[in-house]
Coordinates of C-alpha atoms in Angstrom, one line a residue:
Chain A
M136 CA -28.0 -8.1 4.8
S137 CA -26.4 -9.8 7.7
E138 CA -26.4 -7.4 11.1
V139 CA -24.8 -7.5 14.1
A140 CA -25.9 -3.9 15.1
G141 CA -24.0 -3.9 18.5
D142 CA -20.6 -5.2 17.5
L143 CA -18.5 -2.5 16.2
D144 CA -15.4 -5.1 16.0
V145 CA -16.8 -6.3 12.6
A146 CA -17.9 -4.1 9.7
L147 CA -21.6 -4.3 8.2
E148 CA -22.2 -5.9 5.1
I149 CA -23.8 -3.1 3.3
S150 CA -25.8 -4.1 0.1
E151 CA -28.5 -1.8 0.1
L152 CA -29.3 2.1 1.1
R153 CA -31.8 2.9 3.7
R154 CA -32.3 6.1 5.7
D155 CA -32.5 3.8 9.1
L156 CA -29.5 1.8 8.0
L157 CA -27.3 4.9 7.4
L158 CA -28.6 6.5 10.5
L159 CA -27.2 3.4 12.2
L160 CA -24.2 3.7 10.7
A161 CA -23.6 6.9 12.2
T162 CA -24.6 5.5 15.4
R163 CA -21.6 2.9 15.0
I164 CA -19.4 5.7 14.1
E165 CA -20.2 7.8 17.2
R166 CA -19.8 4.7 19.5
S167 CA -16.3 3.5 17.7
K168 CA -13.4 3.7 20.2
T169 CA -10.4 1.8 18.8
V170 CA -8.2 2.5 16.0
E171 CA -9.6 -1.0 14.5
H172 CA -13.2 0.2 15.0
L173 CA -12.1 3.4 13.0
V174 CA -10.8 0.8 10.0
Y175 CA -14.3 -1.4 10.0
R176 CA -16.4 2.1 9.9
E177 CA -14.2 3.1 7.1
L178 CA -15.1 -0.1 5.4
E179 CA -18.4 0.0 5.8
I180 CA -18.7 3.9 4.3
D181 CA -16.8 2.4 1.6
Q182 CA -19.6 0.2 0.9
V183 CA -21.9 3.0 1.0
W184 CA -20.0 4.6 -1.6
R185 CA -20.0 1.8 -4.0
L186 CA -23.8 1.8 -3.8
L187 CA -24.2 5.6 -4.5
D188 CA -21.2 5.4 -7.7
A189 CA -23.2 2.3 -8.8
G190 CA -26.3 4.5 -9.1
E191 CA -28.4 3.4 -5.9
A192 CA -30.5 5.7 -4.0
V193 CA -32.0 6.3 -0.6
P194 CA -35.7 6.2 -0.5
G195 CA -37.5 9.3 0.2
L196 CA -34.4 11.4 -0.2
P197 CA -34.7 14.5 -2.6
V198 CA -33.0 13.9 -5.7
A199 CA -30.5 17.2 -4.8
S200 CA -30.0 15.5 -1.5
Q201 CA -28.7 12.5 -3.3
S202 CA -25.9 14.3 -5.1
R203 CA -25.1 15.9 -1.7
L204 CA -25.1 12.8 0.0
R205 CA -22.5 11.2 -2.4
A206 CA -20.1 14.5 -1.9
E207 CA -20.8 14.4 1.9
I208 CA -20.3 10.4 2.2
E209 CA -16.6 11.3 0.5
K210 CA -16.0 13.5 3.4
V211 CA -17.3 11.2 6.5
H212 CA -15.0 8.5 4.8
D213 CA -12.0 11.2 5.4
Y214 CA -13.4 12.3 8.5
I215 CA -13.1 8.6 10.1
G216 CA -10.0 7.5 8.2
V217 CA -7.8 10.6 8.2
D218 CA -8.6 12.6 10.8
G219 CA -9.8 9.7 13.0
D220 CA -13.1 12.5 14.0
V221 CA -15.8 9.9 15.0
Q222 CA -18.3 12.8 16.2
R223 CA -17.7 15.4 12.9
A224 CA -18.3 11.9 10.8
A225 CA -21.7 10.9 12.6
S226 CA -22.6 14.8 12.2
A227 CA -22.0 14.8 8.7
L228 CA -23.7 11.6 7.8
R229 CA -26.9 12.3 9.9
S230 CA -26.8 15.9 8.2
A231 CA -26.8 14.3 4.8
L232 CA -29.8 12.4 5.6
S233 CA -31.9 15.6 6.9
G234 CA -33.6 15.5 4.0
A235 CA -35.0 12.2 3.8
Q236 CA -38.4 11.3 5.1
Chain B
M30 CA -11.1 4.3 -1.6
L31 CA -8.9 7.1 -1.4
S32 CA -9.0 10.5 -1.8
P33 CA -6.1 11.5 -4.5
A34 CA -4.2 13.3 -1.8
D35 CA -3.9 10.3 0.3
N36 CA -3.3 8.4 -3.1
E37 CA -0.7 10.5 -3.6
L38 CA 0.6 10.2 0.1
L39 CA 0.6 6.5 -0.1
V40 CA 2.5 6.1 -3.5
R41 CA 5.1 8.4 -3.7
V42 CA 8.6 7.5 -2.3
G43 CA 11.1 10.0 -4.0
A44 CA 13.3 11.4 -1.0
E45 CA 11.2 14.6 -0.4
A46 CA 8.0 12.7 -0.2
P47 CA 6.5 12.0 3.2
M48 CA 6.4 8.1 2.4
G49 CA 9.5 8.2 0.9
K50 CA 11.2 9.6 4.4
L51 CA 9.1 6.9 6.1
M52 CA 10.7 4.2 3.9
R53 CA 13.9 5.6 4.6
R54 CA 13.5 4.9 8.6
Y55 CA 13.6 1.3 7.8
W56 CA 16.5 -1.3 6.7
M57 CA 15.5 -2.5 3.7
P58 CA 16.9 -5.7 1.5
A59 CA 18.8 -4.6 -1.6
L60 CA 20.6 -7.2 -3.7
L61 CA 21.1 -11.0 -3.3
E62 CA 24.5 -11.4 -1.8
S63 CA 25.3 -13.7 -4.6
E64 CA 25.2 -10.2 -6.9
V65 CA 28.0 -8.7 -5.4
A66 CA 29.8 -12.4 -4.2
E67 CA 33.4 -11.3 -5.5
P68 CA 36.0 -8.8 -4.0
D69 CA 36.7 -6.5 -6.5
G70 CA 34.3 -8.0 -9.0
K71 CA 31.7 -6.5 -11.3
P72 CA 29.9 -3.6 -9.6
V73 CA 26.0 -3.7 -9.6
R74 CA 23.5 -1.0 -10.8
I75 CA 20.1 -0.5 -8.3
R76 CA 17.4 1.7 -8.3
L77 CA 16.0 2.0 -4.6
L78 CA 13.4 4.6 -3.6
G79 CA 13.8 6.5 -7.1
E80 CA 18.0 6.6 -6.5
D81 CA 20.3 5.3 -8.8
L82 CA 23.0 3.6 -6.9
V83 CA 25.9 1.3 -7.6
A84 CA 26.9 -1.3 -5.2
F85 CA 30.1 -3.1 -5.0
R86 CA 32.2 -5.5 -2.9
D87 CA 35.9 -4.3 -2.4
T88 CA 39.1 -5.7 -1.7
Q89 CA 38.4 -6.5 2.1
G90 CA 35.2 -8.3 1.2
R91 CA 33.3 -4.9 2.5
V92 CA 30.1 -4.1 0.3
G93 CA 29.6 -0.5 -0.3
L94 CA 26.5 1.1 -1.7
L95 CA 26.9 4.6 -3.7
D96 CA 25.2 7.1 -5.6
E97 CA 25.6 5.8 -9.1
H98 CA 27.0 9.3 -10.6
C99 CA 30.6 10.2 -10.0
P100 CA 30.7 13.8 -8.2
H101 CA 33.0 15.0 -10.6
R102 CA 31.1 14.9 -13.8
S103 CA 28.3 12.4 -13.1
A104 CA 29.8 9.6 -15.0
S105 CA 28.4 6.2 -13.9
L106 CA 30.6 4.6 -11.5
A107 CA 29.2 1.1 -12.3
L108 CA 31.6 1.5 -15.0
G109 CA 34.2 2.0 -12.8
V110 CA 37.4 -0.2 -11.8
N111 CA 36.9 -2.0 -8.6
E112 CA 40.1 -3.0 -7.4
Q113 CA 42.6 -2.0 -4.3
C114 CA 39.6 -0.9 -1.5
G115 CA 37.9 1.5 -3.8
L116 CA 35.5 1.9 -7.1
R117 CA 37.7 4.3 -9.8
C118 CA 35.5 6.3 -12.1
L119 CA 36.6 5.3 -15.3
F120 CA 36.4 9.1 -16.7
H121 CA 39.0 11.1 -15.0
G122 CA 40.0 8.0 -12.2
W123 CA 38.6 9.6 -8.7
K124 CA 38.3 6.7 -6.4
F125 CA 36.1 6.3 -3.8
D126 CA 36.0 3.7 -0.9
V127 CA 33.0 2.1 0.5
T128 CA 32.2 4.8 2.9
G129 CA 31.8 7.2 0.1
Q130 CA 35.0 9.0 0.7
C131 CA 37.0 9.9 -2.0
V132 CA 40.4 9.0 -1.7
E133 CA 42.0 9.8 -5.3
T134 CA 41.4 12.5 -7.7
P135 CA 44.5 11.5 -10.2
T136 CA 43.7 14.4 -12.7
E137 CA 43.6 17.1 -10.3
P138 CA 47.3 18.6 -9.3
E139 CA 47.2 18.3 -5.7
N140 CA 45.1 15.5 -3.5
R141 CA 43.6 18.3 -1.1
L142 CA 40.4 17.9 -3.1
A143 CA 40.2 14.1 -2.7
K144 CA 40.2 14.6 1.1
R145 CA 36.9 17.2 0.6
M146 CA 35.2 15.0 -2.0
R147 CA 32.7 12.4 -1.1
V148 CA 29.9 10.6 -2.9
K149 CA 26.8 9.5 -1.0
A150 CA 27.3 6.1 0.5
Y151 CA 24.6 4.2 2.6
P152 CA 25.7 1.6 5.2
T153 CA 25.1 -2.2 4.4
H154 CA 24.6 -5.5 6.3
I155 CA 24.8 -8.7 4.9
A156 CA 22.0 -11.1 6.6
G157 CA 20.0 -14.3 5.1
G158 CA 21.4 -14.2 1.6
M159 CA 21.1 -10.6 0.9
V160 CA 23.0 -6.9 1.1
W161 CA 20.4 -4.9 3.2
T162 CA 20.5 -0.9 3.4
Y163 CA 19.3 2.0 5.4
M164 CA 18.8 5.3 3.7
G165 CA 18.0 7.3 6.1
P166 CA 19.6 9.9 8.7
A167 CA 22.6 9.0 10.3
E168 CA 21.5 9.7 13.7
A169 CA 18.0 7.6 13.2
C170 CA 19.1 4.4 12.1
P171 CA 17.5 1.6 13.9
P172 CA 18.7 -1.5 15.4
F173 CA 19.0 -4.3 12.3
P174 CA 15.7 -6.5 12.6
D175 CA 16.8 -9.8 13.5
F176 CA 14.0 -11.4 11.6
P177 CA 14.0 -15.0 12.6
W178 CA 14.8 -16.5 8.5
L179 CA 17.7 -14.7 8.8
K180 CA 19.4 -16.9 11.7
M181 CA 18.3 -20.2 10.3
A182 CA 20.6 -23.0 9.3
P183 CA 22.0 -23.5 5.5
G184 CA 19.6 -24.2 3.2
H185 CA 16.3 -23.5 5.5
A186 CA 15.7 -19.9 4.2
V187 CA 16.1 -18.9 0.8
P188 CA 15.8 -15.6 -0.8
F189 CA 14.2 -14.9 -3.9
K190 CA 13.9 -11.6 -6.0
I191 CA 12.0 -10.3 -9.0
L192 CA 11.1 -7.2 -10.4
E193 CA 7.4 -6.2 -10.1
D194 CA 6.7 -3.4 -12.7
A195 CA 4.0 -1.4 -10.3
N196 CA 3.9 0.5 -7.4
Y197 CA 5.0 -0.9 -3.8
A198 CA 1.6 -0.2 -2.7
Q199 CA -0.7 -2.4 -4.3
A200 CA 1.9 -5.1 -4.2
V201 CA 1.7 -5.2 -0.7
E202 CA -2.4 -4.8 -1.0
G203 CA -2.1 -8.1 -2.9
T204 CA -0.7 -10.0 -0.1
V205 CA -3.0 -8.7 2.8
D206 CA -5.9 -9.7 0.3
S207 CA -6.9 -13.3 1.4
A208 CA -10.3 -13.4 -0.4
H209 CA -8.2 -13.2 -3.9
A210 CA -6.5 -16.9 -3.3
G211 CA -9.1 -18.8 -3.8
V212 CA -10.2 -17.3 -7.4
L213 CA -6.9 -16.0 -8.9
H214 CA -4.8 -19.1 -7.4
R215 CA -7.7 -21.6 -8.2
H216 CA -6.4 -24.9 -8.9
V217 CA -9.1 -25.9 -11.3
P218 CA -11.6 -24.4 -13.8
W219 CA -14.0 -22.3 -12.2
T220 CA -17.0 -24.5 -12.9
H221 CA -15.1 -27.9 -11.5
E222 CA -15.4 -29.0 -7.9
T223 CA -12.5 -28.2 -6.0
T224 CA -10.7 -29.4 -2.6
W225 CA -8.9 -26.6 -1.0
T226 CA -10.5 -24.6 1.9
H227 CA -9.7 -21.4 0.3
E228 CA -11.4 -22.2 -2.9
K229 CA -14.5 -23.6 -1.4
D230 CA -15.4 -20.7 0.9
L231 CA -14.7 -17.2 -1.0
Q232 CA -15.9 -15.5 1.7
P233 CA -13.4 -15.3 4.6
R234 CA -14.5 -13.5 7.8
L235 CA -11.5 -10.8 8.3
E236 CA -10.4 -9.1 11.5
V237 CA -7.6 -6.7 12.0
E238 CA -5.6 -5.9 14.9
F239 CA -3.3 -3.3 15.2
T240 CA 0.4 -3.7 16.6
K241 CA 3.8 -2.5 17.7
Y242 CA 5.2 -3.5 14.3
G243 CA 2.4 -2.8 12.1
M244 CA -0.8 -5.3 12.1
R245 CA -2.1 -8.5 12.1
Y246 CA -5.1 -10.0 10.5
G247 CA -6.9 -13.2 10.5
A248 CA -8.9 -14.7 7.4
I249 CA -11.4 -16.9 8.9
R250 CA -13.3 -19.9 6.6
S251 CA -15.6 -22.7 7.5
F252 CA -13.5 -26.1 7.5
D253 CA -16.5 -28.3 8.4
A254 CA -19.9 -28.2 10.6
E255 CA -17.8 -28.1 13.8
R256 CA -14.5 -26.3 12.9
S257 CA -13.3 -22.9 11.2
H258 CA -10.2 -22.7 9.5
A259 CA -7.8 -19.6 10.4
R260 CA -4.7 -17.7 8.4
V261 CA -3.2 -15.4 10.5
T262 CA -0.8 -13.3 8.6
H263 CA 1.4 -10.5 10.2
V264 CA 2.1 -7.4 7.9
V265 CA 5.1 -5.6 9.2
M266 CA 5.9 -2.0 8.5
P267 CA 6.8 -0.9 5.8
F268 CA 6.3 -3.5 3.3
W269 CA 6.5 -6.9 4.7
T270 CA 3.8 -9.5 5.0
M271 CA 4.5 -12.9 6.7
I272 CA 2.5 -15.4 5.0
P273 CA 1.5 -19.0 7.1
P274 CA 2.1 -22.4 5.9
D275 CA -0.5 -24.1 3.4
G276 CA -0.9 -27.3 1.7
F277 CA 1.3 -30.6 2.0
G278 CA 4.7 -32.0 1.3
P279 CA 7.1 -29.3 0.9
R280 CA 4.3 -26.8 1.8
K281 CA 3.3 -28.2 4.8
N282 CA 5.6 -26.2 7.5
R283 CA 7.0 -23.6 4.7
R284 CA 6.6 -20.0 5.7
L285 CA 6.9 -16.5 3.4
S286 CA 7.8 -13.5 4.1
N287 CA 7.7 -11.0 1.4
A288 CA 9.4 -7.7 1.3
F289 CA 8.0 -5.2 -1.7
V290 CA 10.9 -3.1 -1.8
P291 CA 10.1 0.0 -3.8
R292 CA 12.3 0.7 -6.5
D293 CA 10.8 3.9 -7.7
D294 CA 7.3 5.0 -7.5
E295 CA 6.6 2.8 -10.6
S296 CA 8.4 -0.4 -10.2
T297 CA 9.2 -2.6 -7.0
W298 CA 11.7 -5.5 -5.8
H299 CA 9.4 -7.9 -4.8
I300 CA 11.6 -10.2 -2.1
Q301 CA 10.6 -13.6 -0.7
W302 CA 12.1 -15.5 1.6
F303 CA 11.0 -19.0 2.1
F304 CA 12.0 -20.8 5.2
D305 CA 11.4 -23.8 6.8
D306 CA 13.2 -25.2 10.3
S307 CA 12.0 -28.8 9.6
Q308 CA 13.7 -29.2 6.3
P309 CA 15.3 -27.5 3.9
I310 CA 13.8 -25.5 0.9
D311 CA 13.2 -27.0 -2.3
V312 CA 14.4 -24.6 -4.7
A313 CA 13.6 -26.0 -7.6
Y314 CA 9.9 -26.9 -7.0
R315 CA 9.7 -23.2 -5.9
I316 CA 11.0 -21.9 -8.9
E317 CA 8.5 -24.3 -10.9
E318 CA 5.5 -23.5 -8.3
G319 CA 6.0 -19.5 -8.6
G320 CA 6.9 -19.4 -12.0
H321 CA 10.2 -17.4 -10.7
W322 CA 12.0 -17.3 -14.4
I323 CA 13.8 -14.5 -14.6
D324 CA 16.6 -12.9 -16.9
E325 CA 19.9 -11.3 -15.5
N326 CA 17.6 -8.2 -14.5
F327 CA 15.4 -10.1 -12.4
R328 CA 12.6 -9.6 -14.9
K329 CA 10.2 -12.1 -15.3
R330 CA 10.3 -14.1 -18.9
L331 CA 6.0 -14.0 -18.4
N332 CA 5.6 -10.7 -18.2
R333 CA 3.3 -7.9 -19.6
D334 CA 4.9 -7.7 -22.9
N335 CA 4.0 -11.5 -23.7
W336 CA 0.7 -11.2 -21.8
Y337 CA 2.3 -13.4 -19.0
E338 CA 1.8 -16.6 -21.6
Q339 CA -1.7 -16.7 -20.5
D340 CA -3.0 -20.2 -21.9
R341 CA -6.5 -20.2 -22.6
Q342 CA -6.9 -24.0 -23.0
L343 CA -5.3 -24.5 -19.4
M344 CA -8.1 -22.2 -18.2
K345 CA -10.7 -24.8 -19.4
T346 CA -8.7 -27.8 -18.3
G347 CA -6.5 -26.9 -15.5
L348 CA -5.5 -23.4 -13.7
M349 CA -8.3 -21.2 -14.0
S350 CA -6.2 -18.5 -14.5
G351 CA -4.0 -20.0 -17.3
L352 CA -1.0 -18.0 -15.9
R353 CA 1.5 -20.6 -14.9
G354 CA 3.2 -19.5 -11.6
V355 CA 1.9 -18.1 -8.5
V356 CA 3.8 -15.1 -8.8
T357 CA 3.2 -14.8 -12.3
Q358 CA -0.6 -14.8 -11.4
D359 CA 0.1 -12.2 -8.4
H360 CA 2.0 -9.9 -10.7
A361 CA 0.0 -10.2 -13.5
V362 CA -3.0 -8.6 -11.7
C363 CA -1.1 -6.0 -9.8
E364 CA 0.8 -4.7 -13.1
T365 CA -2.5 -4.8 -14.9
Q366 CA -3.9 -2.5 -12.0
G367 CA -1.8 0.3 -13.7
R368 CA 1.6 1.2 -13.1
I369 CA 0.2 3.7 -9.8
L370 CA -3.1 2.3 -8.7
D371 CA -5.8 5.1 -9.0
R372 CA -7.5 4.4 -5.6
S373 CA -10.4 7.3 -6.1
K374 CA -11.9 4.6 -8.4
E375 CA -12.1 2.0 -6.6
H376 CA -15.5 0.1 -5.2
L377 CA -14.4 -1.9 -2.2
G378 CA -16.5 -4.6 -0.1
S379 CA -16.0 -6.3 3.1
S380 CA -13.4 -8.7 1.7
D381 CA -11.0 -5.6 1.7
L382 CA -10.9 -4.9 5.3
A383 CA -6.8 -5.6 5.6
V384 CA -6.5 -3.5 2.4
V385 CA -8.5 -0.8 4.1
A386 CA -6.4 -1.4 7.2
W387 CA -3.2 -1.3 6.0
R388 CA -3.4 1.8 4.1
R389 CA -4.4 3.6 7.1
L390 CA -1.4 2.1 9.2
M391 CA 1.0 3.7 6.6
L392 CA -0.6 6.9 6.0
Q393 CA -1.0 7.5 9.7
A394 CA 2.9 6.7 9.9
A395 CA 3.9 9.2 7.2
R396 CA 1.9 11.8 8.8
E397 CA 3.1 11.0 12.5
L398 CA 6.7 11.6 11.0
Q399 CA 5.7 14.5 8.8
A400 CA 4.7 16.1 12.2
G401 CA 7.9 15.1 13.8
K402 CA 7.0 12.0 15.9
T403 CA 8.9 8.8 15.3
P404 CA 6.2 5.9 14.6
I405 CA 6.2 3.1 17.0
S406 CA 6.9 0.7 14.4
I407 CA 10.2 2.1 13.5
A408 CA 12.4 0.4 16.1
P409 CA 9.7 -1.4 18.2
D410 CA 10.8 -2.8 21.3
I411 CA 9.9 -6.6 20.6
S412 CA 11.4 -9.9 19.9
W413 CA 10.9 -10.6 16.2
D414 CA 11.0 -14.2 17.1
A415 CA 7.6 -14.1 18.7
L416 CA 6.1 -13.1 15.1
V417 CA 4.8 -16.5 13.6
A418 CA 2.4 -16.4 10.9
E419 CA -0.2 -19.5 11.5
T420 CA -2.5 -21.6 10.0
F421 CA -5.0 -23.6 12.3
L422 CA -8.3 -25.1 12.9
F423 CA -10.3 -24.2 15.9
P424 CA -13.6 -24.9 17.0
K425 CA -16.7 -23.0 15.8
T426 CA -17.3 -22.3 19.4
S427 CA -14.1 -20.5 20.0
S428 CA -12.4 -17.5 18.3
W429 CA -9.2 -17.5 16.5
K430 CA -7.6 -14.6 18.9
A431 CA -8.2 -16.9 21.9
V432 CA -6.4 -20.0 20.0
S433 CA -3.7 -17.7 19.1
P434 CA -3.8 -14.6 21.0
L435 CA -1.4 -11.6 20.5
P436 CA 1.5 -11.7 23.2
Q437 CA 1.6 -8.5 25.1
Q438 CA 4.9 -7.5 24.0
L439 CA 3.4 -7.0 20.5
A440 CA 0.4 -5.1 21.3
A441 CA 0.4 -1.6 20.4
P442 CA -0.4 1.2 23.4
K443 CA -4.1 1.5 22.7
A444 CA -5.0 4.8 20.9
A445 CA -8.5 6.2 21.3
A446 CA -10.6 7.2 18.3
G447 CA -11.3 11.1 18.4

């Protein structure tokens, strides 16, 4: 994964699911300030959804939480893209990960 | 991906749909001027935004665009007699002028009825070889956009029109998707070596910037050890994409503006202007290059019914797609996405950035209008001459935005994330 953790003006390439990476995405969402940032964050969440839909799992996350994560990711996606509500999106993502070790 | 609700919001263009209402707030190209070339000539049926209309040029050369159906008993006015400054319905002779005013009702005993009767009529404007129309509220009609290609010397800007059997949104998305160019339009089989930058570097880095007129995006590829290659595309609300030059010979300085005018929810008028201030447009070359072989109704001769006459042998020896013509290639992938693409089933990647950005642009504008606000892009206070789609090389130590900064007059007011 190529990572420029602090640069909000690029979309990270998301090729694997890890709790620390998803928490990083939550931080990036929270720090996003411009409408362009929201597009980059939405695309990052699109990539997370793609992996989830392909059956990827977050290591350490209980099975029940994996299912909840997929539903929550769709909400996070729309909190960003529809509502522009970065705080709500970041909170929802962190909450969805709360079962992971 | 989009939720089903957002997808519906994006794709529906009828008169009562939010996106349909947004679309109607912009001037749009409707017909080639050549379709109504002759005063008192044949009326032309045209479907726009789900509305069936008829266009005609009256005795004085004015172009009318009316509801196709006579308000008397709904017969088609396209069958009518076009003479003496009006279109006369073939059924009972009711006659309408270009403003939609009924001027005669010969089968009725008195003429007061005519003064009260009107058929829906949309204003028209002729520019760049096309008849344009505005289908929104009369009091909100914006100034006509003086795009630069509408003001060029004869022969230097040529419009083309072709029917695309798919929703407008997926058609637009095909032109805000730089990554596909190196695959779909590949000049050689997949396993052969290529010389084109966009076919060598299949993973452009994309960056978007929202503007007063919509957005622009840069597609950055590696050119050599020291330089990057940039293609900067302008995306103008609600359905325009301005494509920069590429190639050599007739393409060296040639630019393209696409307009994807919704015919209805499931089909689109794909209008293209090719323009070049350095030389006249080679029309024959473009027809061959694009595969722009059409019938009298602007339907492609290479279409889904004949599977675009895809040539499997050609795929092994020449064009990777086996599809003749750039437009054939683009339309084939667009139309086979389904008449209306279901975006809830997508699996997007980093190469889809500009597609995601465009969708948000459109959805936000439709929501703003629904909330009673006027989106800034409807009548932006800008000079359209400042929009120039570009292709250039730049040092890898620099950035494309530094080389081609967005002029201040084009910059959108900075909106903050919530």
